[in-house]
Structures are given as structure tokens and as C-alpha cells.
Amino acid sequence: MRLTPSGGADRIDGRARDAGGDVMLRARVRAAPEDGKANAALEKLIAKAFGTAKTNVSVVRGGAARLKTLEIAGASDAEVAAFIASFEEKS
């Protein structure tokens, strides 16, 4: 997941690929990157889009970085892959 804090809106911008070719989602949130506010906003955004409680989504890696790894409790790998695939790829 690539996050843009203070991005002017809370939205998922689509899929992208990193330099190694791995697929990730790109998102932006209005919250500033201070005191975990941007991470909390991202967790809420992903939970709403995935259709789960916000307590089921957590940033597990990259708390202070733009690139983050999220965990969605109770979601299978296939469900997460289908969720990511549902977004348009953008460069």
C-alpha cells in the first residue's frame, strides 16, 4: 500500500506496481502524518471499502513510511487479492 497523507481527500486511487513489479494499492487521506492520524484514516478507509469493521484492519509494517503493509483480520489471501484486483491499475 502506498499512502499519500494530507492528500486532500480520503480515497483509493487504484493499483500500481513498484520497481520490482509487485502490485499495491495507492491511497490518499486528508489526515496529516502526525501521531498516527494518517494511519488511522487509512485503516478506516480500507475497512469501509473492504466491508469490514475498522478494528479488523491494521498497519503492521511501515507505520512511519509511505509504503505500508496492512492486515485484514479474518480475510483470506484470495479475498484480499480479489479486493486489490477490483481497482483499476494506474501508472
Coordinates of N, CA and C in Angstrom, one line a residue:
M1 N 0.8 -1.2 0.0 CA 0.0 0.0 0.0 C 0.9 1.2 0.0
R2 N 0.6 2.2 -0.9 CA 1.3 3.4 -0.9 C 0.3 4.5 -0.4
L3 N 0.7 5.2 0.6 CA -0.2 6.2 1.2 C 0.3 7.6 1.0
T4 N -0.6 8.5 0.6 CA -0.2 9.9 0.5 C -1.0 10.7 1.6
P5 N -0.4 11.1 2.7 CA -1.1 11.8 3.7 C -1.3 13.2 3.3
S6 N -2.2 13.9 4.0 CA -2.6 15.3 3.6 C -2.9 15.4 2.1
G7 N -3.6 14.4 1.6 CA -3.9 14.3 0.2 C -5.1 15.0 -0.3
G8 N -5.8 15.7 0.6 CA -7.0 16.5 0.2 C -8.3 15.7 0.1
A9 N -8.2 14.4 0.1 CA -9.4 13.5 0.1 C -9.1 12.2 0.7
D10 N -10.1 11.5 1.1 CA -9.9 10.1 1.5 C -10.4 9.2 0.4
R11 N -9.5 8.6 -0.3 CA -9.9 7.7 -1.4 C -8.7 6.8 -1.8
I12 N -9.2 5.7 -2.4 CA -8.2 4.7 -3.0 C -8.0 5.1 -4.5
D13 N -6.8 5.4 -4.9 CA -6.5 5.9 -6.2 C -6.4 4.8 -7.3
G14 N -6.3 3.5 -6.8 CA -6.1 2.4 -7.8 C -4.9 1.6 -7.5
R15 N -4.6 0.7 -8.4 CA -3.4 -0.2 -8.3 C -2.2 0.4 -8.9
A16 N -1.1 0.0 -8.4 CA 0.2 0.5 -9.1 C 1.2 -0.7 -8.9
R17 N 2.3 -0.6 -9.5 CA 3.4 -1.5 -9.4 C 4.6 -0.8 -8.9
D18 N 5.4 -1.5 -8.0 CA 6.6 -0.9 -7.5 C 7.7 -1.3 -8.5
A19 N 8.9 -0.8 -8.2 CA 10.1 -1.1 -9.1 C 10.3 -2.5 -9.4
G20 N 10.0 -3.4 -8.4 CA 10.2 -4.8 -8.5 C 9.0 -5.5 -9.2
G21 N 8.0 -4.8 -9.6 CA 6.8 -5.3 -10.3 C 5.7 -5.8 -9.4
D22 N 5.9 -5.7 -8.1 CA 4.8 -6.1 -7.2 C 3.6 -5.1 -7.2
V23 N 2.4 -5.6 -7.1 CA 1.2 -4.8 -7.2 C 0.9 -4.3 -5.8
M24 N 0.4 -3.1 -5.7 CA 0.0 -2.5 -4.5 C -1.1 -1.5 -4.7
L25 N -1.9 -1.1 -3.7 CA -2.9 -0.1 -3.8 C -2.3 1.2 -3.5
R26 N -2.8 2.3 -4.2 CA -2.4 3.7 -3.8 C -3.6 4.3 -3.2
A27 N -3.4 5.0 -2.1 CA -4.5 5.7 -1.5 C -4.0 7.1 -0.9
R28 N -4.9 7.9 -0.7 CA -4.6 9.2 -0.1 C -5.7 9.5 1.0
V29 N -5.2 10.2 2.0 CA -6.1 10.6 3.1 C -5.9 12.1 3.4
R30 N -6.9 12.7 4.0 CA -6.8 14.1 4.4 C -6.0 14.3 5.6
A31 N -5.9 13.3 6.5 CA -5.2 13.4 7.7 C -3.7 13.6 7.5
A32 N -3.1 14.4 8.4 CA -1.7 14.7 8.4 C -0.9 13.5 9.0
P33 N 0.3 13.3 8.6 CA 1.1 12.2 9.1 C 1.7 12.5 10.4
E34 N 0.9 12.7 11.4 CA 1.4 13.0 12.8 C 0.5 12.2 13.8
D35 N 1.2 11.7 14.8 CA 0.5 11.0 15.9 C -0.4 9.8 15.4
G36 N 0.0 9.2 14.2 CA -0.7 8.1 13.7 C -2.1 8.4 13.1
K37 N -2.4 9.7 12.9 CA -3.7 10.1 12.3 C -3.8 9.6 10.9
A38 N -2.8 9.7 10.1 CA -2.9 9.2 8.7 C -3.1 7.7 8.6
N39 N -2.4 7.0 9.5 CA -2.5 5.5 9.5 C -4.0 5.1 9.9
A40 N -4.5 5.8 10.9 CA -5.9 5.5 11.4 C -6.9 5.8 10.3
A41 N -6.7 6.9 9.5 CA -7.6 7.2 8.4 C -7.5 6.2 7.3
L42 N -6.3 5.7 7.1 CA -6.1 4.6 6.1 C -6.8 3.4 6.5
E43 N -6.6 3.0 7.7 CA -7.3 1.8 8.2 C -8.8 1.9 8.1
K44 N -9.4 3.1 8.4 CA -10.8 3.3 8.3 C -11.2 3.2 6.8
L45 N -10.5 3.8 5.9 CA -10.8 3.8 4.5 C -10.8 2.4 3.9
I46 N -9.8 1.7 4.2 CA -9.7 0.3 3.7 C -10.8 -0.6 4.3
A47 N -11.1 -0.4 5.6 CA -12.2 -1.2 6.2 C -13.5 -0.9 5.5
K48 N -13.8 0.3 5.3 CA -15.0 0.7 4.6 C -15.1 0.1 3.2
A49 N -14.0 0.2 2.4 CA -14.0 -0.3 1.1 C -14.1 -1.8 1.0
F50 N -13.5 -2.5 2.0 CA -13.4 -3.9 2.1 C -14.7 -4.5 2.6
G51 N -15.5 -3.7 3.4 CA -16.7 -4.1 4.0 C -16.5 -4.8 5.3
T52 N -15.6 -4.4 6.1 CA -15.3 -5.0 7.4 C -15.2 -3.9 8.5
A53 N -15.2 -4.3 9.7 CA -15.0 -3.3 10.8 C -13.6 -2.7 10.8
K54 N -13.5 -1.4 11.2 CA -12.2 -0.8 11.1 C -11.3 -1.4 12.1
T55 N -11.8 -2.1 13.1 CA -10.9 -2.8 14.1 C -10.2 -4.0 13.5
N56 N -10.7 -4.5 12.3 CA -10.1 -5.6 11.6 C -9.0 -5.3 10.7
V57 N -8.8 -4.0 10.5 CA -7.7 -3.5 9.6 C -6.6 -2.8 10.4
S58 N -5.4 -3.2 10.2 CA -4.3 -2.6 10.9 C -3.0 -2.5 10.1
V59 N -2.3 -1.4 10.3 CA -1.0 -1.2 9.7 C 0.0 -2.1 10.5
V60 N 0.6 -3.1 9.8 CA 1.5 -4.0 10.5 C 3.0 -3.7 10.2
R61 N 3.2 -2.9 9.1 CA 4.6 -2.6 8.7 C 4.6 -1.2 8.0
G62 N 5.6 -0.4 8.3 CA 5.7 0.9 7.6 C 4.9 2.0 8.3
G63 N 4.7 2.0 9.6 CA 3.9 3.0 10.3 C 4.4 4.4 10.0
A64 N 5.7 4.6 9.8 CA 6.2 6.0 9.6 C 6.6 6.2 8.1
A65 N 6.3 5.3 7.2 CA 6.7 5.3 5.9 C 5.5 5.5 4.9
R66 N 5.8 5.8 3.7 CA 4.7 5.9 2.7 C 4.2 4.5 2.3
L67 N 5.2 3.6 2.2 CA 4.8 2.2 1.8 C 4.5 1.4 3.1
K68 N 3.3 0.8 3.1 CA 2.8 0.2 4.3 C 2.3 -1.2 3.9
T69 N 2.3 -2.1 4.9 CA 1.7 -3.4 4.8 C 0.5 -3.4 5.8
L70 N -0.6 -3.8 5.3 CA -1.8 -3.9 6.1 C -2.2 -5.3 6.4
E71 N -2.9 -5.5 7.5 CA -3.5 -6.8 7.7 C -5.0 -6.7 7.9
I72 N -5.8 -7.5 7.3 CA -7.2 -7.5 7.5 C -7.6 -8.8 8.2
A73 N -7.9 -8.7 9.4 CA -8.3 -9.9 10.2 C -9.5 -10.6 9.7
G74 N -9.4 -11.9 9.6 CA -10.5 -12.7 9.1 C -10.6 -12.8 7.6
A75 N -9.7 -12.1 6.8 CA -9.8 -12.2 5.4 C -8.8 -13.2 4.8
S76 N -9.2 -13.9 3.8 CA -8.3 -14.9 3.2 C -7.4 -14.2 2.2
D77 N -6.4 -14.8 1.8 CA -5.5 -14.3 0.8 C -6.3 -14.1 -0.5
A78 N -7.2 -15.0 -0.9 CA -8.0 -14.9 -2.1 C -8.9 -13.6 -2.0
E79 N -9.5 -13.4 -0.8 CA -10.4 -12.2 -0.7 C -9.6 -10.9 -0.8
V80 N -8.4 -10.9 -0.3 CA -7.6 -9.7 -0.4 C -7.1 -9.5 -1.8
A81 N -6.7 -10.6 -2.5 CA -6.3 -10.5 -3.9 C -7.4 -10.0 -4.8
A82 N -8.7 -10.5 -4.5 CA -9.8 -10.0 -5.3 C -10.1 -8.6 -5.1
F83 N -10.0 -8.1 -3.8 CA -10.2 -6.7 -3.4 C -9.2 -5.8 -4.2
I84 N -7.9 -6.2 -4.2 CA -6.9 -5.4 -4.9 C -7.2 -5.4 -6.4
A85 N -7.5 -6.6 -6.9 CA -7.8 -6.7 -8.4 C -9.0 -5.8 -8.8
S86 N -9.9 -5.5 -7.9 CA -11.1 -4.8 -8.2 C -10.8 -3.3 -8.6
F87 N -9.6 -2.8 -8.3 CA -9.2 -1.5 -8.6 C -8.5 -1.4 -9.9
E88 N -8.7 -0.3 -10.6 CA -8.0 -0.1 -11.9 C -6.5 0.2 -11.7
E89 N -5.7 -0.4 -12.6 CA -4.3 -0.1 -12.5 C -4.0 1.2 -13.1
K90 N -3.2 2.0 -12.4 CA -2.7 3.4 -12.9 C -1.2 3.4 -12.8
S91 N -0.6 4.2 -13.6 CA 0.8 4.3 -13.6 C 1.3 5.4 -12.7

